[in-house]
Short mmCIF file of C-alpha atoms in Angstrom, two decimals:
data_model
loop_
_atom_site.label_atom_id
_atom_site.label_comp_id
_atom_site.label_asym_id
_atom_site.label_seq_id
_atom_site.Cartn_x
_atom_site.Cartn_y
_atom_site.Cartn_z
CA UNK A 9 6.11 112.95 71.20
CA UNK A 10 4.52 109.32 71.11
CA UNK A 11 3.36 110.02 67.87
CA UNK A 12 6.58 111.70 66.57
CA UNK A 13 8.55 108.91 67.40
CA UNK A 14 5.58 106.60 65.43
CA UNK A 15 5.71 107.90 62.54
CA UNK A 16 9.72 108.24 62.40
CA UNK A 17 9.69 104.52 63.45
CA UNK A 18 6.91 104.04 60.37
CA UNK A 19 9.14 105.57 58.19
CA UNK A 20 12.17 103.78 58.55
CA UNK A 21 10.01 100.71 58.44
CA UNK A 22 9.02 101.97 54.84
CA UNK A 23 12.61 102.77 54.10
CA UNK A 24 13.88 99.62 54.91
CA UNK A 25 11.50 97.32 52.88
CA UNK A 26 12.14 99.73 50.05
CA UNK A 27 15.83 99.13 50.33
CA UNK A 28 15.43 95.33 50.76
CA UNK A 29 12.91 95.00 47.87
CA UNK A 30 16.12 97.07 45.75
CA UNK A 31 18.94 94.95 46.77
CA UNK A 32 16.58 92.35 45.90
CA UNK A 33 16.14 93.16 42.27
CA UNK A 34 19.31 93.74 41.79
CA UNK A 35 20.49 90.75 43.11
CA UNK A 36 17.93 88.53 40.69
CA UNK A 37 18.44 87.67 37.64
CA UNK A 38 17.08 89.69 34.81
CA UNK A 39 14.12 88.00 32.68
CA UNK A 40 15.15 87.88 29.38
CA UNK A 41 18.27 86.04 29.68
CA UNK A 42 16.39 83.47 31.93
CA UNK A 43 13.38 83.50 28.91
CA UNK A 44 16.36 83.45 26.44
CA UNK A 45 17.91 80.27 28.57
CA UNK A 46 14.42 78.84 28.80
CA UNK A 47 13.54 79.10 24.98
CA UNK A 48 17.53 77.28 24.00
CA UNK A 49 16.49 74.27 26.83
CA UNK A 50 13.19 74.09 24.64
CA UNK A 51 14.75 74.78 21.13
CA UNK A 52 17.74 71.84 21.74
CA UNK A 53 15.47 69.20 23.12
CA UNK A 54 12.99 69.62 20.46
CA UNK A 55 16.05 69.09 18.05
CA UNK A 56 17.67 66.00 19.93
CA UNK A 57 13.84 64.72 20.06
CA UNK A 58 13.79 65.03 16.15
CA UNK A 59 17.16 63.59 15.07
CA UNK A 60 15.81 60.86 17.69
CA UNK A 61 12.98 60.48 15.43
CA UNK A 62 15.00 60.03 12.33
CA UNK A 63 17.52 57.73 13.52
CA UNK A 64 14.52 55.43 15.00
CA UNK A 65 13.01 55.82 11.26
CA UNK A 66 16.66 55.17 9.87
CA UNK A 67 16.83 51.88 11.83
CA UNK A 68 12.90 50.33 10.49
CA UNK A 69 13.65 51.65 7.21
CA UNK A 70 17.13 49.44 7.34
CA UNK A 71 14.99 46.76 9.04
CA UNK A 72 12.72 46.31 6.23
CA UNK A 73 14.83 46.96 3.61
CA UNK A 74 16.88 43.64 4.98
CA UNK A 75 13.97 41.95 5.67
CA UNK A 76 12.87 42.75 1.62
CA UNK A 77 16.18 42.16 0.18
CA UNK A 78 18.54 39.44 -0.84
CA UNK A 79 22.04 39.56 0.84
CA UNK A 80 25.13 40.05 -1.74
CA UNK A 81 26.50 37.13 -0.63
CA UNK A 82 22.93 35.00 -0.89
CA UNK A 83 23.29 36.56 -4.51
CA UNK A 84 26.35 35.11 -5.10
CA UNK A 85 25.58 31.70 -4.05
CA UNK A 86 23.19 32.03 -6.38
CA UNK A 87 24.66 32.74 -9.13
CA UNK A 88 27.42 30.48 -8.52
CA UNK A 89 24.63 27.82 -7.92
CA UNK A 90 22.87 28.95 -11.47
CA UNK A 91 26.57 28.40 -13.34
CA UNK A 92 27.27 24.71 -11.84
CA UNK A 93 23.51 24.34 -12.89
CA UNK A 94 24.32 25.00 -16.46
CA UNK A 95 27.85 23.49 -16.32
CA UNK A 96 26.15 20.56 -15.59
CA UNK A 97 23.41 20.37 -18.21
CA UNK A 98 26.15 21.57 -20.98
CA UNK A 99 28.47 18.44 -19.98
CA UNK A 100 25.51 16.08 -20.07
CA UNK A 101 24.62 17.59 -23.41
CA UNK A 102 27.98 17.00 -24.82
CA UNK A 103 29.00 14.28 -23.45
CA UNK A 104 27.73 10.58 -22.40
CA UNK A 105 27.56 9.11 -19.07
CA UNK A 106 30.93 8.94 -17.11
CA UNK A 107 30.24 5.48 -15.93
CA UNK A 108 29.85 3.91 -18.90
CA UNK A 109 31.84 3.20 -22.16
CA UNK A 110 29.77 5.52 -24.28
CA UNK A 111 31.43 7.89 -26.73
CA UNK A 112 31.12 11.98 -26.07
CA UNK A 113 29.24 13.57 -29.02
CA UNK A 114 32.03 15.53 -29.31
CA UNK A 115 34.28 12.51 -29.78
CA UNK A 116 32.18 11.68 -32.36
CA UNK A 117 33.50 12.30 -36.26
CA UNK A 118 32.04 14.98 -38.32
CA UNK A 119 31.30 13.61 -41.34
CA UNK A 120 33.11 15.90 -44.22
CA UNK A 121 30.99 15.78 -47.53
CA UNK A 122 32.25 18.90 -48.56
CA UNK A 123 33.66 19.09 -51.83
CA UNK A 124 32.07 15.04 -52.34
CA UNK A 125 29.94 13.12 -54.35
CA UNK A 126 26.71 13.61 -53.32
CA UNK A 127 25.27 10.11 -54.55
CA UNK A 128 25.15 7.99 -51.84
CA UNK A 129 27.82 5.17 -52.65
CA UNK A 130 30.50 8.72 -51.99
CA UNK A 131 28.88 9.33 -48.27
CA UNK A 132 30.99 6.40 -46.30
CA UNK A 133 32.07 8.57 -43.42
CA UNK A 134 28.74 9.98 -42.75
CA UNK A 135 27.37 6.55 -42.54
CA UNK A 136 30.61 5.25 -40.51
CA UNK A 137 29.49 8.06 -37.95
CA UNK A 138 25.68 7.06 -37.83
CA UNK A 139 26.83 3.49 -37.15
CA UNK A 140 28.94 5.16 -34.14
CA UNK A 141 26.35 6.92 -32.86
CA UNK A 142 23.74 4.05 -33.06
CA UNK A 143 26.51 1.44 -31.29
CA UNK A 144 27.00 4.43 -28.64
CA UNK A 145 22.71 5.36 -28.19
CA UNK A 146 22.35 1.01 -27.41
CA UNK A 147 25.01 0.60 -25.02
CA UNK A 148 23.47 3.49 -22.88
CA UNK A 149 20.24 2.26 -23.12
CA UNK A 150 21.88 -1.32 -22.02
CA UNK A 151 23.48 0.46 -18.94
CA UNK A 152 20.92 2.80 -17.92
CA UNK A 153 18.32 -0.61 -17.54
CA UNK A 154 20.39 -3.09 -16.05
CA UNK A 155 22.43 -0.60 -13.53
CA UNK A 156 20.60 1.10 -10.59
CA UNK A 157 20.59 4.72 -11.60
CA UNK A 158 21.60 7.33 -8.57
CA UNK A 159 18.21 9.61 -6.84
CA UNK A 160 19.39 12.56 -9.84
CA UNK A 161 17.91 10.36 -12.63
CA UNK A 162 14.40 11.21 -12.19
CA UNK A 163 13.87 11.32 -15.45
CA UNK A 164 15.05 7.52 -16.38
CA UNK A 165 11.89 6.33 -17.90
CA UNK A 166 11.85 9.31 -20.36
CA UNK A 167 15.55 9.40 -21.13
CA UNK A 168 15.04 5.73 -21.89
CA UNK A 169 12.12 6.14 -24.13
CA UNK A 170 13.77 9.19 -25.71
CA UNK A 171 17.26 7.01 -26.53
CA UNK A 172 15.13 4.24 -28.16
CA UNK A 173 12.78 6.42 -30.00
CA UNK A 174 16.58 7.81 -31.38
CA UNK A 175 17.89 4.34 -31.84
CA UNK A 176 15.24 3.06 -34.12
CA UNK A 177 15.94 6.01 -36.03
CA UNK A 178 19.26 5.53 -36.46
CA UNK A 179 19.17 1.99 -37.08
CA UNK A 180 16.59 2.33 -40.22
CA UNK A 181 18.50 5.25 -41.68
CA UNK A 182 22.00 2.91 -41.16
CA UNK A 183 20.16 0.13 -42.96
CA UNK A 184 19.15 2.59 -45.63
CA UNK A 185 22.15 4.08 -46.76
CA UNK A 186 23.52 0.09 -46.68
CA UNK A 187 20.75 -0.96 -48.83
CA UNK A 188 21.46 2.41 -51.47
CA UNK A 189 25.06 2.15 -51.30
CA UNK A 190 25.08 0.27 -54.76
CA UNK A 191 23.60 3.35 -56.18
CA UNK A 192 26.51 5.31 -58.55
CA UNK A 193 27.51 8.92 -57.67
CA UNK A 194 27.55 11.58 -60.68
CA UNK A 195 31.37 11.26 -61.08
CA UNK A 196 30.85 7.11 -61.63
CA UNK A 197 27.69 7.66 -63.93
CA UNK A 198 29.45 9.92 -65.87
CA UNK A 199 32.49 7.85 -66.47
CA UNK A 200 29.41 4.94 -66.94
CA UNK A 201 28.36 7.46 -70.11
CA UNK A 202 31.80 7.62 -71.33
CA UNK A 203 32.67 4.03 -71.95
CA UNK A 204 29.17 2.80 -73.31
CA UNK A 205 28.96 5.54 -75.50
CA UNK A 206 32.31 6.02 -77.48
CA UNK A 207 30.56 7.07 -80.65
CA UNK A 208 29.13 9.90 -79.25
CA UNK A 209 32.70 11.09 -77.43
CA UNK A 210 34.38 10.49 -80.94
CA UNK A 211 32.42 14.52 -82.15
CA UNK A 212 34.88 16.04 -79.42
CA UNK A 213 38.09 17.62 -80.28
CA UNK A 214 40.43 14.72 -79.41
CA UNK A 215 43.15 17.45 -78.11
CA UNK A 216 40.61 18.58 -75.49
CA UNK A 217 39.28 15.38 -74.68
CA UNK A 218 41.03 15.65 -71.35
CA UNK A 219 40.69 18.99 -70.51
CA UNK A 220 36.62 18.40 -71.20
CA UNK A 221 36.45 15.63 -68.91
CA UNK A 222 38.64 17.23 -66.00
CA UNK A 223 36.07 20.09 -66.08
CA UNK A 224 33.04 17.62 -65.78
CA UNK A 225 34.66 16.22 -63.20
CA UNK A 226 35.00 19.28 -61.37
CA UNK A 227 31.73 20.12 -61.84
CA UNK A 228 30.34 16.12 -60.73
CA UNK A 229 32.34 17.13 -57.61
CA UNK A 230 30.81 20.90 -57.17
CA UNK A 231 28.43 21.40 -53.65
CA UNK A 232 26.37 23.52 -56.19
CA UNK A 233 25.31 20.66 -58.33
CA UNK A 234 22.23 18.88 -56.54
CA UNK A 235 21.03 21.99 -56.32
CA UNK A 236 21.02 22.24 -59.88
CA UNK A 237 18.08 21.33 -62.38
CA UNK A 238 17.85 19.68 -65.83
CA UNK A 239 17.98 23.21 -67.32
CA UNK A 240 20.70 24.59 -65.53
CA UNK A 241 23.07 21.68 -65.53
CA UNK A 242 22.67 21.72 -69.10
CA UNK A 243 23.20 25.43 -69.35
CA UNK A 244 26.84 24.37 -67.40
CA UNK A 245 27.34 21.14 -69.92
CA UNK A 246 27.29 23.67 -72.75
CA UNK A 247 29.79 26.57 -71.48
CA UNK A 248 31.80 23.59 -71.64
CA UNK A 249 31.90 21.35 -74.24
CA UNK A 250 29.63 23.29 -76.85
CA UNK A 251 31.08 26.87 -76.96
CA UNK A 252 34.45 24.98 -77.51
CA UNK A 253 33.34 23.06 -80.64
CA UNK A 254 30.95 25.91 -82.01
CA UNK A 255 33.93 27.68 -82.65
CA UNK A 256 35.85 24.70 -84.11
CA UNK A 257 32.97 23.30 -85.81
CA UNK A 258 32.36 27.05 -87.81
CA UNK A 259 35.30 26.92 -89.11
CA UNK A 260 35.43 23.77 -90.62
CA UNK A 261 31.66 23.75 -91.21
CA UNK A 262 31.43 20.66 -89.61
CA UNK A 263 27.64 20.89 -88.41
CA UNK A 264 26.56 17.57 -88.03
CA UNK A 265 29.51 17.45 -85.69
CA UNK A 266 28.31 20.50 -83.74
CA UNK A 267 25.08 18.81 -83.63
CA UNK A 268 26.69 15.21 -82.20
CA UNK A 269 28.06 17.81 -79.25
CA UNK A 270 24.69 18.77 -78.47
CA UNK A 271 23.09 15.81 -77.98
CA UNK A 272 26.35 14.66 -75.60
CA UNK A 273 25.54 17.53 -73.67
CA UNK A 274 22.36 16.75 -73.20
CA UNK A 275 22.89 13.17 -72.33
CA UNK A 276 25.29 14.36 -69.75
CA UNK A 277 23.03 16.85 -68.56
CA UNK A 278 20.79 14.19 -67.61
CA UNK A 279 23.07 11.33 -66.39
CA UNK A 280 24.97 13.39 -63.56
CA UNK A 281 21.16 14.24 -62.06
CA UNK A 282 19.75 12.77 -59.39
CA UNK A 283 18.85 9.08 -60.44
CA UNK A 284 14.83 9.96 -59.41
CA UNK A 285 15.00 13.22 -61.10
CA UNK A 286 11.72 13.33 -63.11
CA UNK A 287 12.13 15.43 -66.44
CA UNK A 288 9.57 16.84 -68.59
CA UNK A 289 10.25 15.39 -72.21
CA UNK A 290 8.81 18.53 -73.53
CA UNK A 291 11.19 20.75 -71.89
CA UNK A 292 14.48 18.75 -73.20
CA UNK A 293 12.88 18.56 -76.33
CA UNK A 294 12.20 22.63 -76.17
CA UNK A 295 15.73 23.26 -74.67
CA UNK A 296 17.60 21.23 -77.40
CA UNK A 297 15.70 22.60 -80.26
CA UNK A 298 16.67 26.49 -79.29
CA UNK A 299 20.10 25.15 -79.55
CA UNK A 300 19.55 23.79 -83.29
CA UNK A 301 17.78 26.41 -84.75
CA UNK A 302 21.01 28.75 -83.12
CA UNK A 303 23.13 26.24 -85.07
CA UNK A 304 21.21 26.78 -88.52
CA UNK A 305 21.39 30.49 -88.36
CA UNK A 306 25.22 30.18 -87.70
CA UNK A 307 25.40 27.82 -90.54
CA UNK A 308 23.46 30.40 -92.46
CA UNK A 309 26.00 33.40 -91.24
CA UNK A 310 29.03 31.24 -92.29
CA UNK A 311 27.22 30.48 -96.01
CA UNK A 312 26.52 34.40 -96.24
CA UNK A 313 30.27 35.07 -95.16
CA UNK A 314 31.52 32.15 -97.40
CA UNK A 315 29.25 33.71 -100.50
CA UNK A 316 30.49 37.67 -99.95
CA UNK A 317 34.28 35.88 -99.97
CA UNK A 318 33.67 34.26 -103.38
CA UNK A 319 32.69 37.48 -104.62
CA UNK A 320 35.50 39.71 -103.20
CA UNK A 321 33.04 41.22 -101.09
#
């Protein structure tokens, strides 16, 4: 009986841990969503760890790259700084010292030799504004060393300096065009040619006398004329004077005439030059003697046309 009752006792001891161990697994949780659970935990922190990591990274790189760079607005002052800078230097460049009487270089007359004499008695308003210029230069210099000159005129010594060096200048090339300015331009050495030599302006056609001398004129007058030599002035003389009478003088076989024209030309040639023009005699003497023997072959032509006429050829 005793061990009956043992062993039934034993059994239902058995039976009940079995049952508690079943409600216990049941009751837990099953692994795998607790590994799955687990493994997210892991899988989201490692992510909020990295985008940690880049924002931190974000932040030095935006650090440095303020600590490197220049502002816009630190650019801006600069370049606003940069254009009063050369505002500044233009205005001084232009113009003279605000507290003193000086006159701008703008204010300052161009002189306008276009379409002038070049000799130098026909260059008045190019002198007037050298005068100018030189009264302007020495009452600066006056003013900048007699008036105390503010902290931004470091550089007084050497603006000094600079203004006399300028000055001097000036003054001698003033005192040269005043000591030239008896010296005739082409137009008045020209009309010098015309009434010492009457003689010689007797061989032109007196009905294009005018006309001749309005063209030489024009041509004393031209911008294109000291740029000219002997040669090619006289080329100029001829087209118009000569080519006129050659036709005139062929007809009426006036070659001595033609031959009067010539020379003119050629004194003309050389009075309208520059007065220290230096001329080789050999090449007037070359130039005028291709024109003569062209006038003795015409003469020739007009005897062979005058002969073939007389014989009703």
């Amino acid at each position: 009986m005793t061990k009956t009752s043992n062993s039934s006792a034993g059994g239902s001891s058995k039976g009940d841990k079995k049952r508690k161990r079943g409600t216990r697994d049941a009751l837990a949780p099953s692994p795998e969503p607790h590994s799955l659970r687990k493994n997210g935990v892991q899988r989201r922190g490692k992510k909020k760890a990295a985008a940690a990591g880049d924002a931190a990274q974000e932040q030095l790189m935006a650090s440095a790259m303020r600590s490197t760079s220049v502002s816009p607005e630190s650019e801006n002052c600069k370049r606003r700084k940069k254009r009063k800078k050369v505002k500044k230097s233009k205005d001084s460049e232009n113009g003279a010292d605000p507290s003193s009487n000086a006159t701008s270089s703008k204010e300052v007359d161009k002189p306008e030799t276009q379409g002038q004499d070049f000799g130098t008695g026909d260059t008045q308003p190019l002198r007037e504004s050298k005068n100018k210029l030189a009264q302007d230069i020495g009452l600066m210099i006056e003013l900048l060393s007699q008036k105390k000159v503010p902290g931004a005129w470091a550089v007084k010594s050497s603006l000094v300096a600079w203004l006399t060096l300028g000055h001097e200048r000036l003054t001698k090339e003033c005192g040269t065009d005043a000591a030239s300015a008896h010296i005739p331009g082409p137009v008045a050495r020209l009309g010098d040619l015309v009434r010492h030599m009457p003689d010689r302006m007797e061989a032109l056609s007196p009905a294009k006398k005018e006309s001749y001398m309005a063209q030489l004129n024009k041509l004393c007058c031209s911008n294109l004329l000291p740029s000219m030599d002997y040669e090619q002035r006289l080329s100029k003389i001829i087209g118009i004077l000569y080519i006129e009478e050659e036709i005139d003088a062929a007809a009426r076989n006036e070659w001595s005439r033609l031959e009067q024209v010539l020379g003119l030309c050629s004194m003309i040639a050389e009075s309208i030059g520059p007065p220290d023009e230096v001329v080789e005699e050999e090449m007037k003497n070359r130039l005028i003697l291709a024109r003569k023997m062209d006038i003795a072959s015409l003469k020739k032509l007009m005897a062979a046309k005058m002969r073939c006429e007389s014989l009703g050829l």
